[in-house]
N, CA and C of each residue as an Amber inpcrd file, in Angstrom:
protein
   651
 -12.2760000 109.1530000 148.2260000 -12.3880000 108.4380000 146.9510000
 -13.7630000 108.6870000 146.3470000 -13.7610000 109.1610000 145.1340000
 -15.0240000 109.5090000 144.4930000 -15.7130000 108.2660000 143.9560000
 -16.9920000 108.1110000 144.2780000 -17.7600000 106.9980000 143.7700000
 -19.0600000 107.5240000 143.1850000 -19.6260000 106.7710000 142.2600000
 -20.8560000 107.2210000 141.6390000 -21.7390000 106.0280000 141.3250000
 -23.0690000 106.2620000 141.3990000 -24.0240000 105.2400000 140.9990000
 -24.2520000 105.3500000 139.5020000 -24.2030000 104.2260000 138.8240000
 -24.4510000 104.2210000 137.3820000 -25.5800000 103.2610000 137.0790000
 -26.5920000 103.6980000 136.3300000 -27.6260000 102.7950000 135.8680000
 -27.0040000 101.8470000 134.8720000 -27.1750000 100.5610000 135.0970000
 -26.3470000  99.6170000 134.3710000 -27.0510000  98.8130000 133.3040000
 -28.3460000  98.6810000 133.3650000 -28.9670000  97.7990000 132.4020000
 -30.4260000  98.1430000 132.2230000 -30.8490000  98.1890000 130.9820000
 -32.2540000  98.3590000 130.6560000 -32.5930000  97.3940000 129.5350000
 -33.7980000  96.8520000 129.5680000 -34.1980000  95.8610000 128.5850000
 -35.3820000  96.3440000 127.7700000 -35.2790000  96.2160000 126.4370000
 -36.4100000  96.4680000 125.5550000 -36.9350000  95.1100000 125.1260000
 -38.1710000  94.7860000 125.5220000 -38.6620000  93.4210000 125.4050000
 -39.3430000  93.1330000 124.0690000 -39.1100000  91.9110000 123.5570000
 -39.8670000  91.3580000 122.4490000 -40.2040000  89.9290000 122.8230000
 -41.0980000  89.2800000 122.0670000 -41.4080000  87.8850000 122.3220000
 -40.2880000  87.0330000 121.7720000 -39.8410000  86.0430000 122.5680000
 -38.7830000  85.1480000 122.1410000 -39.1930000  83.7170000 122.4410000
 -38.5140000  82.7560000 121.8070000 -38.7880000  81.3550000 122.0550000
 -38.3090000  80.9810000 123.4420000 -39.1220000  80.2860000 124.2040000
 -38.7920000  79.9310000 125.5710000 -37.8410000  78.7410000 125.5920000
 -36.7640000  78.8430000 126.3720000 -35.8040000  77.7480000 126.4920000
 -35.8690000  77.1590000 127.8830000 -35.2290000  75.9930000 128.0660000
 -35.2540000  75.3260000 129.3570000 -34.3720000  76.0610000 130.3380000
 -34.7720000  76.1010000 131.6090000 -33.9880000  76.7260000 132.6610000
 -32.9030000  75.7820000 133.1430000 -32.0470000  76.2880000 134.0290000
 -30.9660000  75.4790000 134.5650000 -31.4860000  74.5090000 135.6100000
 -30.7400000  73.4450000 135.8310000 -31.1180000  72.4850000 136.8630000
 -30.9040000  73.0970000 138.2340000 -31.7140000  72.6910000 139.1780000
 -31.6280000  73.2570000 140.5210000 -30.6130000  72.4800000 141.3350000
 -29.3660000  72.9770000 141.3350000 -28.3050000  72.3790000 142.1320000
 -27.5240000  73.4950000 142.7750000 -26.7890000  73.1710000 143.8120000
 -26.0210000  74.1880000 144.5070000 -24.8020000  74.5690000 143.6960000
 -24.2520000  75.7600000 143.9630000 -23.0860000  76.2590000 143.2480000
 -21.8690000  76.0790000 144.1210000 -20.8940000  75.3430000 143.6380000
 -19.6750000  75.0960000 144.4020000 -18.5390000  75.9290000 143.8510000
 -17.6060000  76.2700000 144.7100000 -16.4590000  77.0710000 144.2890000
 -15.3850000  76.1940000 143.6750000 -14.5900000  76.7810000 142.7930000
 -13.4520000  76.0890000 142.2310000 -12.2620000  76.1570000 143.1730000
 -11.1220000  75.6550000 142.7210000  -9.9410000  75.5770000 143.5780000
  -8.9330000  76.6820000 143.3320000  -9.1380000  77.4710000 142.3030000
  -8.1680000  78.4980000 141.9510000  -8.4000000  79.7380000 142.7920000
  -7.7780000  79.7920000 143.9630000  -8.0670000  80.8300000 144.9380000
  -7.7770000  82.2380000 144.4690000  -6.7150000  82.4120000 143.6230000
  -6.3650000  83.7640000 143.2060000  -7.3370000  84.3410000 142.1900000
  -8.2940000  83.5320000 141.7220000  -9.3210000  84.0230000 140.8070000
 -10.7120000  83.8480000 141.4080000 -10.7790000  83.8070000 142.7150000
 -12.0370000  83.5260000 143.3960000 -12.5850000  84.7750000 144.0790000
 -13.8820000  84.9910000 143.9270000 -14.5600000  86.0600000 144.6400000
 -15.6780000  85.4560000 145.4800000 -16.0470000  86.1700000 146.5200000
 -17.1700000  85.7760000 147.3620000 -18.2800000  86.7900000 147.1740000
 -19.4670000  86.3010000 146.8860000 -20.6110000  87.1710000 146.6310000
 -21.6100000  87.0050000 147.7620000 -21.8220000  88.0590000 148.5200000
 -22.7480000  88.0310000 149.6500000 -24.1100000  88.5380000 149.1700000
 -25.0970000  87.6660000 149.2040000 -26.4180000  88.0130000 148.7050000
 -27.3320000  88.4160000 149.8610000 -27.9380000  89.5750000 149.7200000
 -28.9450000  90.0520000 150.6710000 -30.2850000  90.0420000 149.9350000
 -31.0930000  89.0560000 150.2480000 -32.3180000  88.7920000 149.4880000
 -33.5140000  89.5370000 150.0760000 -33.4800000  90.8530000 149.9930000
 -34.5760000  91.6650000 150.5110000 -35.8690000  91.4480000 149.7220000
 -35.7370000  91.0370000 148.4760000 -36.9140000  90.8060000 147.6400000
 -37.5650000  89.4540000 147.9170000 -36.9080000  88.6530000 148.7410000
 -37.4090000  87.3180000 149.0720000 -37.6700000  86.4980000 147.8030000
 -36.6970000  86.5250000 146.8930000 -36.7550000  85.6750000 145.7060000
 -36.7770000  84.2230000 146.1700000 -37.6490000  83.4170000 145.5860000
 -37.7650000  82.0260000 145.9910000 -36.4280000  81.3130000 145.8380000
 -36.1540000  80.4240000 146.7960000 -34.8570000  79.7550000 146.8460000
 -34.5170000  79.0520000 145.5410000 -35.4770000  78.3460000 144.9650000
 -35.2160000  77.6250000 143.7220000 -34.8290000  78.5470000 142.5900000
 -35.5510000  79.6540000 142.4400000 -35.2450000  80.6170000 141.3860000
 -33.8800000  81.2580000 141.6180000 -33.5710000  81.5450000 142.8810000
 -32.3040000  82.1960000 143.1870000 -31.1300000  81.2580000 142.9010000
 -31.2700000  79.9950000 143.2480000 -30.2130000  79.0170000 142.9770000
 -29.9700000  78.8930000 141.4810000 -31.0500000  78.8250000 140.7190000
 -30.9100000  78.7410000 139.2570000 -30.2310000  79.9870000 138.6950000
 -30.6300000  81.1550000 139.2070000 -30.0240000  82.4060000 138.7400000
 -28.5380000  82.4510000 139.0960000 -28.1950000  81.9890000 140.2810000
 -26.7890000  81.9440000 140.6840000 -25.9870000  81.0700000 139.7380000
 -26.5620000  79.9520000 139.3250000 -25.8440000  79.0400000 138.4250000
 -25.6130000  79.6860000 137.0670000 -26.5830000  80.4510000 136.5920000
 -26.4140000  81.1590000 135.3250000 -25.2600000  82.1570000 135.4400000
 -25.2880000  82.9790000 136.4900000 -24.2370000  83.9740000 136.6850000
 -22.8910000  83.3040000 136.9280000 -22.9040000  82.2150000 137.6870000
 -21.6780000  81.4830000 137.9890000 -21.0110000  80.9900000 136.7050000
 -21.8090000  80.4710000 135.7920000 -21.2860000  79.9550000 134.5300000
 -20.6660000  81.0740000 133.6930000 -21.3270000  82.2280000 133.6720000
 -20.8040000  83.3630000 132.9080000 -19.4800000  83.8370000 133.4950000
 -19.4080000  83.9330000 134.8220000 -18.1690000  84.3470000 135.4780000
 -17.0580000  83.3260000 135.2570000 -17.4170000  82.0590000 135.3480000
 -16.4290000  80.9900000 135.2000000 -15.7840000  81.0210000 133.8240000
 -16.5740000  81.3240000 132.8000000 -16.0300000  81.4090000 131.4390000
 -15.0990000  82.6110000 131.2870000 -15.1640000  83.5460000 132.2280000
 -14.2370000  84.6760000 132.2400000 -13.0310000  84.3860000 133.1290000
 -12.9550000  83.1560000 133.6700000 -11.8300000  82.7630000 134.5050000
 -11.9910000  83.0840000 135.9660000 -13.2190000  83.3770000 136.3990000
 -13.4710000  83.7460000 137.7930000 -14.3410000  82.6910000 138.4580000
 -13.8980000  82.2000000 139.6040000 -14.7030000  81.2880000 140.4090000
 -15.4300000  82.1030000 141.4750000 -16.6720000  81.7650000 141.7280000
 -17.4790000  82.5180000 142.7010000 -17.9860000  81.6070000 143.8050000
 -17.9410000  82.1250000 145.0180000 -18.5750000  81.4860000 146.1680000
 -19.7880000  82.3410000 146.5160000 -20.9550000  81.7240000 146.5920000
 -22.2000000  82.4470000 146.8310000 -22.6590000  82.2210000 148.2650000
 -22.8360000  83.2990000 149.0110000 -23.2850000  83.2160000 150.3960000
 -24.6640000  83.8420000 150.5380000 -25.5730000  83.1180000 151.1600000
 -26.8950000  83.6730000 151.4440000 -26.8220000  84.3980000 152.7710000
 -26.8440000  85.7020000 152.7040000 -26.7320000  86.5130000 153.9160000
 -28.1060000  87.0390000 154.3060000 -28.1730000  88.2000000 154.9100000
 -29.4380000  88.6750000 155.4540000 -30.4310000  89.0490000 154.3790000
 -31.6990000  88.9190000 154.7140000 -32.7790000  89.3990000 153.8700000
 -33.5760000  90.4200000 154.6380000 -34.8420000  90.5130000 154.3500000
 -35.7070000  91.4680000 155.0300000 -35.9800000  90.9910000 156.4470000
 -35.2870000  91.5960000 157.4080000 -35.4260000  91.2560000 158.8240000
 -35.0350000  89.8060000 159.1010000 -34.1190000  89.2740000 158.2850000
 -33.6320000  87.9210000 158.4870000 -32.1480000  88.0040000 158.8140000
 -31.6880000  87.4000000 159.9270000 -30.2710000  87.4620000 160.2810000
 -29.4260000  86.6460000 159.3150000 -28.1110000  86.8960000 159.2530000
 -27.2470000  86.1270000 158.3680000 -27.3760000  84.6320000 158.6170000
 -27.4280000  83.8510000 157.5370000 -27.5810000  82.4140000 157.6600000
 -26.2490000  81.6750000 157.6470000 -25.1640000  82.3760000 157.2720000
 -23.8770000  81.7290000 157.1950000 -22.8480000  82.5940000 157.9260000
 -22.0170000  81.9850000 158.7880000 -21.0330000  82.7490000 159.5700000
 -20.1390000  83.6620000 158.7500000 -19.6730000  83.2670000 157.5340000
 -18.8140000  84.1870000 156.7710000 -19.4680000  85.5220000 156.4500000
 -20.8140000  85.5740000 156.4730000 -21.5040000  86.8280000 156.1990000
 -21.1950000  87.8830000 157.2500000 -20.7580000  87.4490000 158.4200000
 -20.5300000  88.3710000 159.5270000 -19.0800000  88.8420000 159.5940000
 -18.2090000  88.3050000 158.7450000 -16.8150000  88.7200000 158.7530000
 -16.6540000  90.0250000 157.9770000 -15.6030000  90.8030000 158.2760000
 -15.3870000  92.0660000 157.5540000 -15.2140000  91.8340000 156.0540000
 -15.6690000  92.7900000 155.2690000 -15.5260000  92.7160000 153.8190000
 -14.0620000  92.8870000 153.4330000 -13.6250000  92.1340000 152.4260000
 -12.2910000  92.2680000 151.8860000 -12.3520000  92.6310000 150.4090000
 -11.2130000  92.8080000 149.7570000 -11.1940000  93.2270000 148.3500000
 -11.7560000  92.1910000 147.3860000 -11.8730000  90.9350000 147.8210000
 -12.4480000  89.9080000 146.9400000 -13.8650000  89.5450000 147.3550000
 -14.4840000  90.3940000 148.1790000 -15.8790000  90.2060000 148.5830000
 -16.7550000  91.2330000 147.8750000 -17.8590000  90.7680000 147.3080000
 -18.8250000  91.6510000 146.6670000 -20.1810000  91.4780000 147.3300000
 -20.9740000  92.5410000 147.3710000 -22.3090000  92.4980000 147.9640000
 -23.3490000  92.6890000 146.8680000 -24.3160000  91.7780000 146.8360000
 -25.3870000  91.8230000 145.8420000 -26.7150000  91.9370000 146.5800000
 -27.3810000  93.0620000 146.4210000 -28.6450000  93.3320000 147.1000000
 -29.8180000  93.0940000 146.1590000 -30.6680000  92.1240000 146.5220000
 -31.8400000  91.7930000 145.7150000 -33.0160000  92.5900000 146.2700000
 -33.5070000  93.5730000 145.5070000 -34.4790000  94.5260000 146.0340000
 -35.8840000  94.2960000 145.4880000 -36.9070000  94.4650000 146.3620000
 -38.2900000  94.5070000 145.8870000 -38.5860000  95.8890000 145.3130000
 -39.7280000  96.0400000 144.6900000 -40.0840000  97.3220000 144.0660000
 -40.0750000  98.4690000 145.0790000 -40.5370000  98.2100000 146.3020000
 -40.6110000  99.2670000 147.3090000 -39.2460000  99.8700000 147.6260000
 -38.1870000  99.0790000 147.4490000 -36.8320000  99.5690000 147.7070000
 -36.1670000 100.0850000 146.4320000 -36.4060000  99.4170000 145.3050000
 -35.7680000  99.8610000 144.0570000 -36.3150000 101.2100000 143.6000000
 -37.5670000 101.5150000 143.9420000 -38.1560000 102.8070000 143.5690000
 -37.3990000 103.9780000 144.1780000 -36.6970000 103.7350000 145.2710000
 -35.9790000 104.8180000 145.9470000 -34.7990000 105.3380000 145.1360000
 -34.3530000 104.5700000 144.1480000 -33.2440000 105.0180000 143.3180000
 -33.6860000 106.0580000 142.2920000 -34.9980000 106.1110000 142.0190000
 -35.5540000 107.0920000 141.0820000 -34.8600000 107.0270000 139.7170000
 -34.6850000 105.8050000 139.2200000 -34.0780000 105.6070000 137.9120000
 -35.1530000 105.3900000 136.8650000 -34.7610000 105.2920000 135.6040000
 -35.7150000 105.0620000 134.5260000 -36.4580000 103.7540000 134.7570000
 -37.6750000 103.6850000 134.2570000 -38.5580000 102.5600000 134.5580000
 -38.0540000 101.2340000 134.0320000 -37.1860000 101.2510000 133.0100000
 -36.6920000  99.9990000 132.4530000 -35.2730000  99.6610000 132.9050000
 -34.8130000 100.2880000 133.9960000 -33.5050000  99.9480000 134.5630000
 -33.6700000  98.7530000 135.4970000 -32.8250000  97.7510000 135.3520000
 -32.9650000  96.5190000 136.1190000 -31.8690000  96.3150000 137.1410000
 -30.9530000  97.2440000 137.2550000 -29.9270000  97.1260000 138.2690000
 -28.9660000  98.2960000 138.2160000 -28.2470000  98.4900000 139.3030000
 -27.2050000  99.5110000 139.3640000 -26.0170000  98.9470000 140.1230000
 -24.8590000  99.5210000 139.8730000 -23.6500000  99.1500000 140.5980000
 -22.9720000 100.4160000 141.0870000 -22.3330000 100.3280000 142.2280000
 -21.5940000 101.4620000 142.7660000 -20.1970000 101.4160000 142.1800000
 -19.9550000 102.2660000 141.2020000 -18.6780000 102.2780000 140.5190000
 -17.7400000 103.3000000 141.1390000 -16.4600000 103.0410000 141.0460000
 -15.4480000 103.9670000 141.5150000 -15.0130000 104.8410000 140.3460000
 -15.2910000 106.1350000 140.4470000 -14.9840000 107.0490000 139.3460000
 -13.4880000 107.2730000 139.1670000 -12.6700000 106.8380000 140.1170000
 -11.2260000 107.0360000 140.0120000 -10.4890000 105.7260000 139.7360000
 -11.2250000 104.6890000 139.3760000 -10.5830000 103.4590000 138.9530000
 -10.1850000 102.5190000 140.0760000 -10.7050000 102.7080000 141.2810000
 -10.4060000 101.8100000 142.3840000 -11.3210000 100.6090000 142.3860000
 -11.4830000 100.0000000 143.5580000 -12.3020000  98.8060000 143.6650000
 -13.7520000  99.1580000 143.9570000 -14.6600000  98.4070000 143.3640000
 -16.0970000  98.5750000 143.5990000 -16.6180000  97.2960000 144.2400000
 -17.6560000  97.4120000 145.0870000 -18.0630000  96.2770000 145.8970000
 -19.5610000  95.9930000 145.9180000 -20.4290000  96.9650000 145.6120000
 -21.8630000  96.7950000 145.8660000 -22.6940000  96.9880000 144.5970000
 -23.6730000  96.0890000 144.4450000 -24.6070000  96.1890000 143.3260000
 -26.0100000  95.8800000 143.8140000 -27.0010000  96.3830000 143.0810000
 -28.4030000  96.1930000 143.4360000 -29.1550000  95.6540000 142.2250000
 -30.0230000  94.6610000 142.4500000 -30.8550000  94.0930000 141.3920000
 -32.3090000  94.4190000 141.7040000 -33.0270000  94.9430000 140.7240000
 -34.4360000  95.3150000 140.9130000 -35.3050000  94.1180000 140.5180000
 -35.5480000  93.2420000 141.4750000 -36.1010000  91.9100000 141.1990000
 -37.5220000  91.9390000 140.6360000 -38.3700000  92.8120000 141.1420000
 -39.7450000  92.8580000 140.6350000 -39.7800000  93.3120000 139.1750000
 -38.8950000  94.2360000 138.8120000 -38.8360000  94.6930000 137.4290000
 -38.3220000  93.5850000 136.5140000 -37.3460000  92.8250000 136.9900000
 -36.8520000  91.6870000 136.2110000 -37.9610000  90.6520000 136.0390000
 -38.6910000  90.3880000 137.1090000 -39.8010000  89.4230000 137.0580000
 -40.8600000  89.8580000 136.0590000 -41.2300000  91.1270000 136.1040000
 -42.2460000  91.6480000 135.1730000 -41.7520000  91.5610000 133.7360000
 -40.4750000  91.8870000 133.5140000 -39.9190000  91.8550000 132.1760000
 -39.8910000  90.4350000 131.6200000 -39.5750000  89.4720000 132.4650000
 -39.5460000  88.0740000 132.0300000 -40.9340000  87.6160000 131.6080000
 -41.9490000  88.0040000 132.3940000 -43.3230000  87.6130000 132.0620000
 -43.7780000  88.2710000 130.7640000 -43.4700000  89.5440000 130.5950000
 -43.8880000  90.2810000 129.4010000 -43.2120000  89.7310000 128.1500000
 -41.9380000  89.3810000 128.2760000 -41.1880000  88.9170000 127.1140000
 -41.1620000  87.4150000 126.9490000 -41.9030000  86.6940000 127.7990000
 -41.9370000  85.2290000 127.7470000 -40.5370000  84.6470000 127.8680000
 -39.7910000  85.1790000 128.8230000 -38.4390000  84.7290000 129.1060000
 -38.4370000  83.8650000 130.3640000 -37.4690000  82.9810000 130.4740000
 -37.3060000  82.2010000 131.6970000 -36.7940000  83.1290000 132.7960000
 -37.5630000  83.2540000 133.8680000 -37.2580000  84.2530000 134.8900000
 -35.8650000  84.0800000 135.4740000 -35.5110000  82.8590000 135.8510000
 -34.2220000  82.6350000 136.4980000 -33.0620000  82.9000000 135.5480000
 -33.2580000  82.6250000 134.2510000 -32.2040000  82.8730000 133.2650000
 -31.9840000  84.3730000 133.0970000 -33.0690000  85.1250000 132.9900000
 -32.9450000  86.5780000 132.8800000 -32.3180000  87.1530000 134.1410000
 -32.7750000  86.7000000 135.3170000 -32.2380000  87.2090000 136.5740000
 -30.7510000  86.9060000 136.6880000 -30.3500000  85.6870000 136.3610000
 -28.9400000  85.3280000 136.4560000 -28.0680000  86.1320000 135.5190000
 -28.5810000  86.4290000 134.3210000 -27.8020000  87.2000000 133.3560000
 -27.6900000  88.6530000 133.7960000 -28.7670000  89.1920000 134.3680000
 -28.7130000  90.5500000 134.9170000 -27.6940000  90.6130000 136.0640000
 -27.6950000  89.5910000 136.9180000 -26.7230000  89.5320000 138.0210000
 -25.3040000  89.5460000 137.4690000 -25.0470000  88.7330000 136.4370000
 -23.7120000  88.6910000 135.8440000 -23.3210000  90.0560000 135.2790000
 -24.2820000  90.7480000 134.6610000 -24.0210000  92.0870000 134.1200000
 -23.5810000  93.0360000 135.2330000 -24.3240000  93.0420000 136.3350000
 -23.9960000  93.9710000 137.4220000 -22.6690000  93.6140000 138.0840000
 -22.4020000  92.3150000 138.2730000 -21.1140000  91.9110000 138.8230000
 -19.9890000  92.2960000 137.8650000 -20.2940000  92.2570000 136.5660000
 -19.3160000  92.7030000 135.5880000 -18.9220000  94.1460000 135.7990000
 -19.8810000  94.9900000 136.1530000 -19.5590000  96.3910000 136.4380000
 -18.6070000  96.5030000 137.6200000 -18.8160000  95.6840000 138.6430000
 -17.9520000  95.7480000 139.8230000 -16.5350000  95.2970000 139.4940000
 -16.4170000  94.2940000 138.6390000 -15.0960000  93.7690000 138.3020000
 -14.3850000  94.6190000 137.2460000 -15.1550000  95.1830000 136.3130000
 -14.5640000  95.9840000 135.2400000 -14.3880000  97.4430000 135.6300000
 -15.1080000  97.8860000 136.6680000 -15.0580000  99.2550000 137.1730000
 -15.6020000 100.2310000 136.1350000 -15.0060000 101.4240000 136.0160000
 -15.5910000 102.4970000 135.2160000 -15.5610000 102.1860000 133.7190000
 -16.4620000 102.8700000 133.0000000 -16.5540000 102.7320000 131.5380000
 -16.6980000 101.2720000 131.1210000 -17.5760000 100.5520000 131.8150000
 -17.6720000  99.1110000 131.5840000 -18.8450000  98.7040000 130.7030000
 -19.6110000  99.6610000 130.1870000 -20.6130000  99.3130000 129.1920000
 -19.9240000  99.0820000 127.8490000 -20.5230000  98.2210000 127.0360000
 -19.9640000  97.9270000 125.7200000 -21.0200000  98.1820000 124.6560000
 -20.6090000  98.1110000 123.4190000 -21.5230000  98.3600000 122.3020000
 -22.3570000  97.1310000 121.9620000 -21.9980000  95.9770000 122.5160000
 -22.7280000  94.7500000 122.2020000 -22.5360000  93.7450000 123.3360000
 -23.3740000  92.7120000 123.3490000 -23.1860000  91.5970000 124.2690000
 -23.6390000  91.8440000 125.6940000 -23.1010000  91.0530000 126.6020000
 -23.5070000  91.0490000 128.0040000 -23.4490000  92.4310000 128.6400000
 -22.4130000  93.1920000 128.3650000 -22.2180000  94.4790000 129.0200000
 -22.8240000  95.6410000 128.2350000 -23.6570000  95.3400000 127.2450000
 -24.3950000  96.3950000 126.5480000 -25.4160000  97.0050000 127.4960000
 -25.6070000  98.3100000 127.4110000 -26.4890000  99.0060000 128.3460000
 -27.9550000  98.6850000 128.1250000 -28.3510000  98.4420000 126.8700000
 -29.7480000  98.1620000 126.5400000 -29.8320000  96.8640000 125.7540000
 -30.6800000  95.9590000 126.2100000 -30.8860000  94.6960000 125.5130000
 -32.2230000  94.7310000 124.7840000 -32.2110000  94.3190000 123.5360000
 -33.4660000  94.2040000 122.7810000 -33.5100000  92.8360000 122.1180000
 -34.0280000  92.7470000 120.8780000 -34.3080000  91.4580000 120.2660000
 -33.1640000  90.4650000 120.2640000 -32.0620000  90.8110000 119.6190000
 -30.9320000  89.9000000 119.4850000 -30.3620000  89.5110000 120.8390000
 -30.2130000  90.4910000 121.7110000 -29.6310000  90.2310000 123.0260000
 -30.5430000  89.3520000 123.8850000 -31.8610000  89.5910000 123.7940000
 -32.7880000  88.7960000 124.6030000 -32.8370000  87.3400000 124.1500000
 -32.7180000  87.1260000 122.8550000 -32.6300000  85.7530000 122.3640000
 -31.3840000  85.0690000 122.9150000 -30.2770000  85.8070000 122.9500000
 -29.0340000  85.2630000 123.4920000 -29.1680000  84.9890000 124.9880000
 -29.8550000  85.8750000 125.7110000 -30.1020000  85.6530000 127.1350000
 -30.8770000  84.3580000 127.3390000 -31.9700000  84.2150000 126.6040000
 -32.8430000  83.0560000 126.7960000 -32.1440000  81.7450000 126.4650000
 -31.2470000  81.7870000 125.5060000 -30.5190000  80.5800000 125.1110000
 -29.1690000  80.4680000 125.8140000 -28.9780000  81.2870000 126.8370000
 -27.7840000  81.2220000 127.6890000 -26.5150000  81.3680000 126.8600000
 -26.5150000  82.3670000 126.0130000 -25.3820000  82.5980000 125.1150000
 -24.7950000  83.9950000 125.2920000 -24.9910000  84.5900000 126.4730000
 -24.4480000  85.9200000 126.7540000 -23.2500000  85.7670000 127.6840000
 -22.0830000  86.2140000 127.2020000 -20.8580000  86.1000000 127.9870000
 -20.0320000  87.3680000 127.8370000 -18.9910000  87.4780000 128.6520000
 -18.0640000  88.5960000 128.5110000 -17.2520000  88.4210000 127.2270000
 -16.9140000  89.5380000 126.5940000 -16.0820000  89.4910000 125.3910000
 -14.6540000  89.1390000 125.7770000 -13.8270000  88.8350000 124.7950000
 -12.4280000  88.4760000 125.0720000 -11.6880000  89.6240000 125.7490000
 -11.9350000  90.8560000 125.3130000 -11.2690000  91.9940000 125.9500000
 -11.7630000  92.1950000 127.3770000 -13.0530000  91.9650000 127.6120000
 -13.5960000  92.0850000 128.9680000 -13.0320000  90.9940000 129.8710000
 -12.8710000  89.7850000 129.3250000 -12.2870000  88.6980000 130.1200000
 -10.8630000  89.0540000 130.5430000 -10.1210000  89.6510000 129.6360000
  -8.7500000  90.0600000 129.9490000  -8.7540000  91.1130000 131.0500000
  -9.6400000  92.1000000 130.9440000  -9.7200000  93.1450000 131.9650000
 -10.1380000  92.5820000 133.3130000 -11.0510000  91.6040000 133.2910000
 -11.5050000  90.9860000 134.5450000 -10.3580000  90.2280000 135.2020000
  -9.5660000  89.5130000 134.4250000  -8.4280000  88.7880000 134.9970000
  -7.4340000  89.7560000 135.6210000  -7.2160000  90.8830000 134.9690000
  -6.3170000  91.8980000 135.5240000  -6.8900000  92.4820000 136.8100000
  -8.2220000  92.6920000 136.8100000  -8.8810000  93.2300000 138.0070000
  -8.7870000  92.2570000 139.1640000  -8.9090000  90.9630000 138.8910000
  -8.8030000  89.9640000 139.9470000  -7.3940000  89.9480000 140.5360000
  -6.3950000  90.1210000 139.7060000  -5.0210000  90.1940000 140.2090000
  -4.8580000  91.3810000 141.1510000  -5.4520000  92.5200000 140.7770000
  -5.3770000  93.7140000 141.6170000  -6.0640000  93.4800000 142.9520000
  -7.2350000  92.8340000 142.9230000  -7.9610000  92.5740000 144.1700000
  -7.1580000  91.6610000 145.0890000  -6.5050000  90.6640000 144.5410000
  -5.7250000  89.7630000 145.3840000  -4.4490000  90.4280000 145.8850000
  -3.9100000  91.3710000 145.1280000  -2.7660000  92.1250000 145.6180000
  -3.1620000  92.9870000 146.8110000  -4.3590000  93.6000000 146.7410000
  -4.8710000  94.3640000 147.8740000  -5.1000000  93.4460000 149.0690000
  -5.6040000  92.2650000 148.8210000  -5.9220000  91.3100000 149.8820000
  -4.6660000  90.8930000 150.6430000  -3.5640000  90.7690000 149.9240000
  -2.3270000  90.2700000 150.5380000  -1.5170000  91.3440000 151.2300000
  -1.9550000  92.5790000 151.1490000  -1.2110000  93.6480000 151.8280000
  -1.3850000  93.5820000 153.3350000
């Protein structure tokens, strides 16, 4: 099965009005099992727990508005063993892996300097499972653009997870899945107004059905 790495997001920064971040609470899963995914987080960048929880809530809200419930698992980090038993179970079609990378690891991808994440896409339209977030670059971009760090991080996470759920050709001309964010998009990020389009939501629901069909085989 042919797979390819695709650079998924780059941000062109401007100054924007700072908005309030999300409250620091845990993210709980919904009850609709056939629309539920499990996201295994490997926090190699050692993002602070509070910031990571807030970012998860941002991404969770974006996914939920697309009809997808997410369970977030804190798995291994840099030389840290898995903290939750489900992290040690075999991956299934409704499990996704999100790797939070420091600069020392993200530099190995040799991508453009303003790329903030990549996803492993399936070039033949199958299932994709792994994405990487370049945390130090996101942090620097938030500081430069006077953005709320956790809000930007959570929106970037949602973008990359969108690539995994939408598979190939998943960039759009506008909105959350746009390849490059600048003034208008960054304002929407800061005010938590970036979501999947109606057509993307439809494709995601179809993709979730496919993943659960694979799961039940």
